[in-house]
Amino acid sequence: MTEVPVATTTTGRSRPTALPGPAASGAGDEAAAGTGFAARVSLGRVFAPVPSEFLLIASTALILTGFGLVMVLSATMATAVADGASPFEVVMKQAAFAVIGIPLMFLASRMPVRFWKKIAWPTLILATLFQLLVFIPGLGVTNDGNQNWIRIAGLQMQPSEFLKLALALWLGYVLYRKQSLLRSWKHVFIPVVPVGGLVIGLVAVGSHDLGTGLILMAILLGCLFFSGVKLRLFLVPLILVVFAAAYFAVTSPNRMARIMSSLVNFDSTSCYNAPVGDCYQAVHGVWALANGGLFGLGLGNSREKYGWLPAKSNDYIFAILGEELGLVGCAVVLLLFTLFAVGAFHVIRKTDDPFVRIVSGGIIVWVVGQAIVNMGVVLRLFPVLGVPLPFLSQGGTSLLSVLLACGVLLSFARTLPQPALAAPSVARGTARGARATR
C-alpha cells in the first residue's frame, strides 16, 4: 500500500498531494495556469513595514501636536472664563484642525512621489489665488498692521501658510527638471527668482507680513541649496534675499520700532511700565521664562497669561511653556524638534530622487527654521517677527499646513531603500552547514 503524502492549505485543512506520474504532470500544468488548489492571502501595503524615518517623523509630529493642544488650553482658559466664554472654546477650535490635519497627514503619506510632482504647478497656482483673497474688501482682515488673514463664514484663516508647502513643492519640481542645467545661472534664476519673488512679494509687500515673507525666502534658499547649485550661483540669491529683507524692514516704521525694541535695555521704563511700549511684549516674554526656573510653576499656573503677555497663545506660547514647565519642558520641546529634523535629514541623505531631496530640504528649513526664529524672538535674540511656533502655537491653518508637510515627508520616507533581509530558509541552511562542518 502506497502512503499518500499530505499537504496543508492556507485554510488549515489537509489535502492529498498528487502522486508522481502523468496525473501529477497534468496537475502541475493546471497549477502553472493558476487553477490549482493553492490560495494566497495578501494584506497589501497597509501592514507593510515602514522605515524608521517614517516612525520618527510621524511620532514627533503627533507628540508635538498633542503638546500644543495642552499648551493652548493652558494659555487661553483663564482669559476665556474672564470673558464669560467656555474655557475650552479656543482649544476646541484648534483641536478641530488637528482632527482634520492628522488623517490628512497619513492620507498624504500614502501618495506616491509622482503624485507630488504632478500637482506642484497646480498647487502653487491655487495657493497664490488663495493668498489674493486677502486683498478683497470684506474678506481680508488686518491685524497689527498685517493684512494676511481672511474671514469666511466666521472662520479666520491665513492663506500664506499654504504658500509655504506649495512653494517647496514647486521649487522641488522645477529644480528637479533642471538638474542637468543648474550649472548655468540662467536656468537657476528662471523661473525660480521671478516666480519666487512674486509669491514672496504678495506676502511681504502686499500683506506687510515680513515674518512669513522671511520664512518663504528661507524655503527658496533651502531648496536651492539642496538642489546642488554651485556656491557662486547660490550666493547671488542669498544676497538678494538679505537686501530685500533689509529694505522691507527699513521702509516700515512699525518694523523698525520692533527691531529697535530688541536692542533696548531692560532698565528702560517704557518696556514694563506702559503696555503700549515697543519692547513691552518682548520683556514680559523673558520674565515668563525667568519665572519658570528649572521645573516651572506647574501646568496651568502661569502668571503672565493673565493679561500681562500679549500673543500668549500664538507667537509667545513658548514663553508660557517655559513659565509653566520650566527649562525641562523647553528642553523636551527642543529635543522633539531635533528628532523631527534628524528624521527629515535621513530622508535627504538616503534618497536617490533629487525631487525628494529638494522638497524635504525646503520643508525642514521651513519647520525647524521657523521654530528657531520663534524661540529666538521669545529669548530676545531676534526682533518680534510674528511667526508662530510650528505644531504648538494657536492657529488652525498653521497647524494644518505643517501636518500636510509632514505627510509629504512621510510619503517620501516610504520610498527609501531598505536593507535586504536574508530568507529564513537560506539562514537555516547556512546554520545546518556550519554545524555539519564542526
XYZ file of C-alpha atoms in Angstrom, residues 3-437:
435
model
C 1.362 6.149 1.562
C -0.146 9.329 0.183
C 1.686 12.488 1.269
C -0.466 15.157 2.824
C -0.113 18.927 2.381
C -1.701 21.689 4.391
C -3.599 24.531 2.673
C -3.801 28.141 3.808
C -7.192 27.393 5.371
C -5.696 24.854 7.778
C -7.264 21.775 6.133
C -5.305 18.789 4.775
C -5.423 17.517 1.214
C -3.503 14.772 -0.568
C -0.761 15.863 -2.918
C -0.579 14.481 -6.431
C 1.458 11.291 -6.915
C 4.273 11.176 -9.434
C 3.197 10.246 -12.919
C 1.121 11.580 -15.726
C -1.614 12.770 -13.382
C 0.893 14.768 -11.398
C 2.186 16.301 -14.587
C -1.293 17.412 -15.540
C -1.857 18.879 -12.096
C 1.382 20.807 -12.459
C 0.161 22.239 -15.731
C -3.061 23.305 -14.044
C -1.145 24.933 -11.190
C 1.020 26.760 -13.693
C -2.154 28.011 -15.334
C -3.344 29.372 -11.973
C -6.209 26.879 -11.468
C -4.664 24.761 -8.714
C -5.652 24.412 -5.076
C -3.114 26.890 -3.741
C -4.577 30.005 -2.146
C -2.719 33.174 -1.391
C -3.784 35.903 1.012
C -2.346 39.380 0.530
C -2.825 42.120 3.074
C -1.480 44.733 0.668
C 0.688 47.649 1.644
C -1.441 48.603 4.641
C 0.540 46.448 7.038
C 3.838 46.610 5.166
C 6.787 47.606 7.352
C 7.766 51.264 7.221
C 11.238 52.777 7.563
C 12.443 54.093 10.902
C 12.416 57.626 9.430
C 8.658 57.295 8.898
C 8.110 56.345 12.537
C 10.398 59.111 13.811
C 8.746 61.905 11.806
C 5.192 60.692 12.469
C 5.684 60.168 16.210
C 7.342 63.556 16.803
C 4.629 65.303 14.777
C 1.858 63.649 16.805
C 3.549 64.335 20.159
C 4.186 67.989 19.297
C 0.568 68.401 18.148
C -0.755 66.955 21.400
C 1.694 69.073 23.380
C 0.453 72.138 21.509
C -3.211 71.447 22.316
C -2.379 71.174 26.016
C -0.446 74.461 25.974
C -3.148 76.312 24.005
C -5.707 75.164 26.588
C -3.492 76.273 29.457
C -2.742 79.661 27.885
C -6.330 80.574 26.969
C -8.683 79.039 29.527
C -8.247 81.746 32.183
C -8.918 84.721 29.916
C -11.760 82.820 28.215
C -13.510 82.349 31.564
C -12.901 86.019 32.399
C -14.616 86.971 29.143
C -17.622 84.817 30.024
C -16.868 82.096 27.471
C -16.181 78.404 27.883
C -12.616 77.615 28.998
C -12.414 75.078 26.152
C -13.658 77.380 23.392
C -10.245 78.200 21.864
C -8.689 74.763 22.243
C -11.725 73.068 20.687
C -11.256 75.134 17.525
C -7.581 74.176 17.473
C -8.460 70.527 18.109
C -10.875 70.572 15.157
C -7.984 71.431 12.827
C -5.880 68.707 14.457
C -8.660 66.164 13.884
C -8.738 67.183 10.217
C -4.979 67.522 9.789
C -3.791 64.223 11.303
C -5.865 61.992 8.967
C -4.821 64.200 6.050
C -1.189 63.706 7.086
C -1.494 59.919 6.922
C -3.548 60.130 3.722
C -0.795 62.248 2.143
C 1.771 59.688 3.312
C 0.130 57.084 1.034
C 0.611 59.196 -2.103
C 3.430 58.235 -4.491
C 6.177 60.688 -5.342
C 4.852 61.095 -8.888
C 1.629 62.498 -7.406
C 3.500 65.371 -5.737
C 5.355 66.065 -8.968
C 2.111 66.286 -10.920
C 0.393 68.691 -8.537
C 3.384 71.028 -7.978
C 2.294 73.666 -10.513
C -1.481 73.498 -9.761
C -0.803 73.695 -6.020
C 1.273 76.866 -6.351
C -1.331 78.496 -8.622
C -4.210 77.669 -6.264
C -2.263 78.770 -3.178
C -1.379 82.077 -4.876
C -5.024 82.694 -5.819
C -5.988 81.866 -2.242
C -3.473 84.440 -0.993
C -5.001 87.084 -3.280
C -8.262 86.810 -1.313
C -6.725 88.900 1.481
C -6.947 91.952 -0.795
C -10.703 91.616 -1.371
C -12.697 94.081 0.799
C -14.918 92.219 3.217
C -12.755 89.087 3.168
C -9.320 90.431 4.116
C -8.636 91.005 7.812
C -5.958 93.357 9.158
C -4.209 92.566 12.432
C -1.297 94.574 13.909
C -0.684 96.240 10.561
C -0.617 92.943 8.610
C -3.384 92.170 6.142
C -2.673 88.487 5.896
C -5.915 86.847 7.036
C -9.332 86.194 5.549
C -12.622 85.549 7.300
C -15.202 83.285 5.655
C -18.403 82.283 7.493
C -16.916 83.395 10.811
C -13.775 81.273 10.303
C -10.458 83.158 10.124
C -7.638 81.669 8.036
C -4.114 82.644 6.966
C -3.622 81.704 3.288
C 0.135 82.342 3.334
C 0.624 79.214 5.468
C -0.324 77.043 2.485
C 2.021 79.032 0.244
C 4.957 77.576 2.193
C 4.223 73.984 1.218
C 3.168 74.965 -2.307
C 6.411 76.888 -2.864
C 8.537 73.972 -1.594
C 6.784 71.503 -3.931
C 7.038 73.840 -6.922
C 10.712 74.620 -6.346
C 11.450 70.926 -5.935
C 9.751 70.077 -9.237
C 11.338 72.912 -11.243
C 14.850 72.311 -9.901
C 14.416 68.549 -10.355
C 13.537 69.047 -14.015
C 16.574 71.319 -14.455
C 19.102 69.100 -12.670
C 21.387 68.835 -15.676
C 21.135 72.585 -16.396
C 21.818 74.055 -12.960
C 25.412 74.891 -13.857
C 24.098 77.858 -15.830
C 22.883 80.901 -13.873
C 20.061 81.452 -16.395
C 18.452 78.117 -15.565
C 18.951 78.688 -11.834
C 17.271 82.099 -11.911
C 14.478 81.414 -14.413
C 11.755 80.773 -13.406
C 12.821 80.385 -9.750
C 13.592 84.027 -8.959
C 10.658 85.693 -10.835
C 8.008 83.293 -9.540
C 9.526 83.101 -6.060
C 9.789 86.900 -5.947
C 6.114 87.213 -6.915
C 4.995 84.807 -4.189
C 7.178 86.442 -1.530
C 6.148 89.924 -2.661
C 2.451 89.115 -2.246
C 3.104 88.347 1.418
C 5.907 90.714 2.408
C 4.868 93.754 0.331
C 1.185 93.259 -0.321
C 0.194 91.896 3.101
C 3.010 93.622 5.074
C 3.874 90.321 6.782
C 7.679 90.357 6.900
C 7.905 87.324 9.218
C 6.119 84.984 6.800
C 7.987 86.583 3.905
C 11.315 85.729 5.553
C 10.230 82.104 6.005
C 9.315 81.922 2.302
C 12.739 83.373 1.441
C 14.368 80.725 3.628
C 12.416 77.964 1.831
C 13.630 79.284 -1.533
C 17.249 79.362 -0.371
C 16.927 75.926 1.236
C 15.598 74.354 -1.957
C 18.399 75.951 -3.984
C 20.989 74.656 -1.522
C 19.715 71.069 -1.525
C 19.401 71.081 -5.313
C 23.181 71.143 -5.532
C 23.545 74.595 -7.074
C 27.160 75.747 -7.113
C 28.159 78.124 -4.338
C 28.901 81.025 -6.663
C 25.378 80.768 -8.091
C 23.837 80.305 -4.633
C 25.432 83.474 -3.245
C 23.571 85.793 -5.620
C 20.043 84.740 -4.456
C 21.311 84.881 -0.873
C 22.479 88.476 -1.312
C 19.177 89.399 -2.980
C 17.219 87.907 -0.062
C 19.310 89.815 2.505
C 18.871 93.113 0.668
C 15.130 92.514 0.228
C 14.679 91.757 3.948
C 16.652 94.867 4.903
C 14.602 97.017 2.514
C 11.269 95.741 3.845
C 12.442 96.386 7.425
C 13.783 99.907 6.855
C 10.781 101.135 4.871
C 8.281 100.270 7.615
C 8.204 102.367 10.830
C 6.392 99.552 12.661
C 9.071 97.007 11.734
C 11.889 99.374 12.614
C 10.306 100.012 16.008
C 10.182 96.279 16.706
C 13.785 95.835 15.594
C 14.976 98.685 17.802
C 12.942 97.390 20.747
C 15.030 94.201 20.766
C 18.085 96.396 21.446
C 16.524 98.372 24.306
C 17.932 97.794 27.776
C 15.701 96.301 30.467
C 16.205 99.495 32.502
C 14.051 101.437 30.050
C 10.798 102.304 31.841
C 8.828 102.117 28.593
C 9.452 98.370 28.448
C 7.450 97.437 31.520
C 5.514 100.447 32.814
C 3.282 101.006 29.791
C 1.567 98.179 27.889
C 1.922 100.182 24.669
C 5.720 100.250 24.818
C 7.519 98.778 21.828
C 9.503 96.336 23.965
C 6.737 95.561 26.473
C 5.866 92.173 24.949
C 9.485 91.120 24.490
C 10.387 91.889 28.107
C 7.355 90.090 29.536
C 8.235 87.048 27.438
C 11.678 86.927 29.070
C 10.114 87.436 32.500
C 7.821 84.453 31.891
C 10.836 82.257 31.145
C 12.645 83.602 34.206
C 9.640 82.850 36.439
C 9.633 79.224 35.300
C 13.122 78.395 36.502
C 14.208 74.780 36.190
C 10.932 72.879 36.679
C 8.343 75.637 36.155
C 5.383 76.835 38.182
C 3.259 73.867 37.147
C 0.923 73.301 34.217
C -1.799 75.962 34.252
C -0.053 78.153 36.843
C 1.398 80.828 34.558
C 1.089 84.400 35.851
C 1.978 86.242 32.656
C -1.014 84.796 30.803
C -3.419 86.832 32.976
C -3.390 89.825 30.651
C 0.312 90.639 31.024
C 1.753 88.929 27.962
C 0.171 89.680 24.551
C 0.031 86.914 21.932
C 0.421 84.361 24.724
C -1.273 81.539 22.807
C 0.370 82.011 19.415
C 3.647 83.891 18.884
C 4.676 83.746 22.563
C 3.388 80.340 23.587
C 6.984 79.216 24.150
C 7.200 81.787 26.980
C 4.105 80.303 28.662
C 5.548 76.818 28.188
C 8.788 77.898 29.863
C 6.959 79.562 32.757
C 4.762 76.546 33.486
C 7.113 73.661 32.655
C 10.461 75.361 33.172
C 13.757 74.636 31.491
C 12.927 70.925 31.464
C 9.782 71.495 29.388
C 11.647 73.754 26.951
C 14.373 71.124 26.592
C 11.776 68.449 25.778
C 10.317 70.608 23.006
C 13.805 71.289 21.626
C 14.537 67.549 21.695
C 11.330 66.777 19.775
C 12.184 69.309 17.055
C 15.698 67.852 16.911
C 14.326 64.338 16.401
C 12.000 65.659 13.700
C 14.988 67.252 11.950
C 17.023 64.039 12.256
C 14.257 62.035 10.575
C 13.928 64.554 7.747
C 17.692 64.737 7.190
C 17.841 60.940 6.987
C 15.286 61.121 4.170
C 17.503 63.659 2.388
C 20.628 61.556 2.903
C 19.190 58.203 1.814
C 17.060 59.165 -1.175
C 18.211 58.858 -4.776
C 15.481 61.178 -6.121
C 16.523 64.861 -6.467
C 12.874 65.943 -6.158
C 12.548 64.211 -2.781
C 15.817 65.724 -1.574
C 14.938 69.296 -2.618
C 11.370 69.311 -1.256
C 12.451 67.663 2.003
C 15.173 70.286 2.384
C 12.665 73.099 1.868
C 10.252 71.619 4.420
C 12.937 71.104 7.071
C 14.182 74.675 6.598
C 10.610 75.889 6.979
C 9.563 73.885 10.066
C 12.800 73.837 12.061
C 13.891 77.295 10.898
C 10.562 78.812 11.914
C 10.776 77.099 15.298
C 14.260 78.545 15.853
C 13.083 82.029 14.871
C 10.056 81.836 17.190
C 12.143 80.697 20.166
C 14.791 83.306 19.359
C 12.152 86.040 19.407
C 10.961 84.928 22.860
C 14.573 84.916 24.083
C 15.102 88.404 22.593
C 17.749 87.104 20.225
C 15.665 88.331 17.267
C 13.206 91.212 16.888
C 9.499 90.443 17.078
C 8.666 88.934 13.668
C 5.242 87.443 14.329
C 5.835 83.840 13.226
C 4.092 81.004 15.112
C 5.821 78.026 16.718
C 5.029 75.038 14.440
C 2.661 72.437 15.941
C 2.312 74.354 19.244
C 1.013 77.861 18.533
C -2.689 78.629 18.235
C -3.688 78.855 14.580
C -5.644 76.279 12.641
C -4.214 76.966 9.178
C -0.666 76.921 10.556
C -1.233 73.515 12.172
C -2.986 72.139 9.091
C -0.226 73.219 6.705
C 2.537 71.784 8.930
C 0.732 68.442 9.243
C 0.317 68.297 5.456
C 4.035 68.995 5.080
C 4.720 66.096 7.461
C 2.508 63.921 5.267
C 4.696 64.790 2.273
C 7.813 63.841 4.255
C 6.188 60.556 5.298
C 5.332 59.839 1.661
C 8.989 60.371 0.774
C 10.136 58.198 3.687
C 8.196 55.236 2.275
C 10.333 55.342 -0.869
C 13.654 54.967 0.923
C 15.646 51.822 0.073
C 15.539 49.237 2.837
C 18.320 46.746 3.667
C 17.625 43.305 2.233
C 16.845 40.614 4.793
C 18.117 37.063 4.343
C 15.416 34.495 3.636
C 14.686 32.199 6.605
C 15.319 29.043 4.553
C 18.726 30.300 3.453
C 19.597 31.206 7.035
C 18.573 27.729 8.274
C 20.584 26.065 5.509
C 23.637 28.101 6.413
C 23.270 27.150 10.063
C 22.995 23.425 9.224
C 26.088 23.669 7.046
C 28.016 25.311 9.835
C 27.015 22.562 12.301
C 27.946 19.835 9.794
C 31.497 21.173 9.422
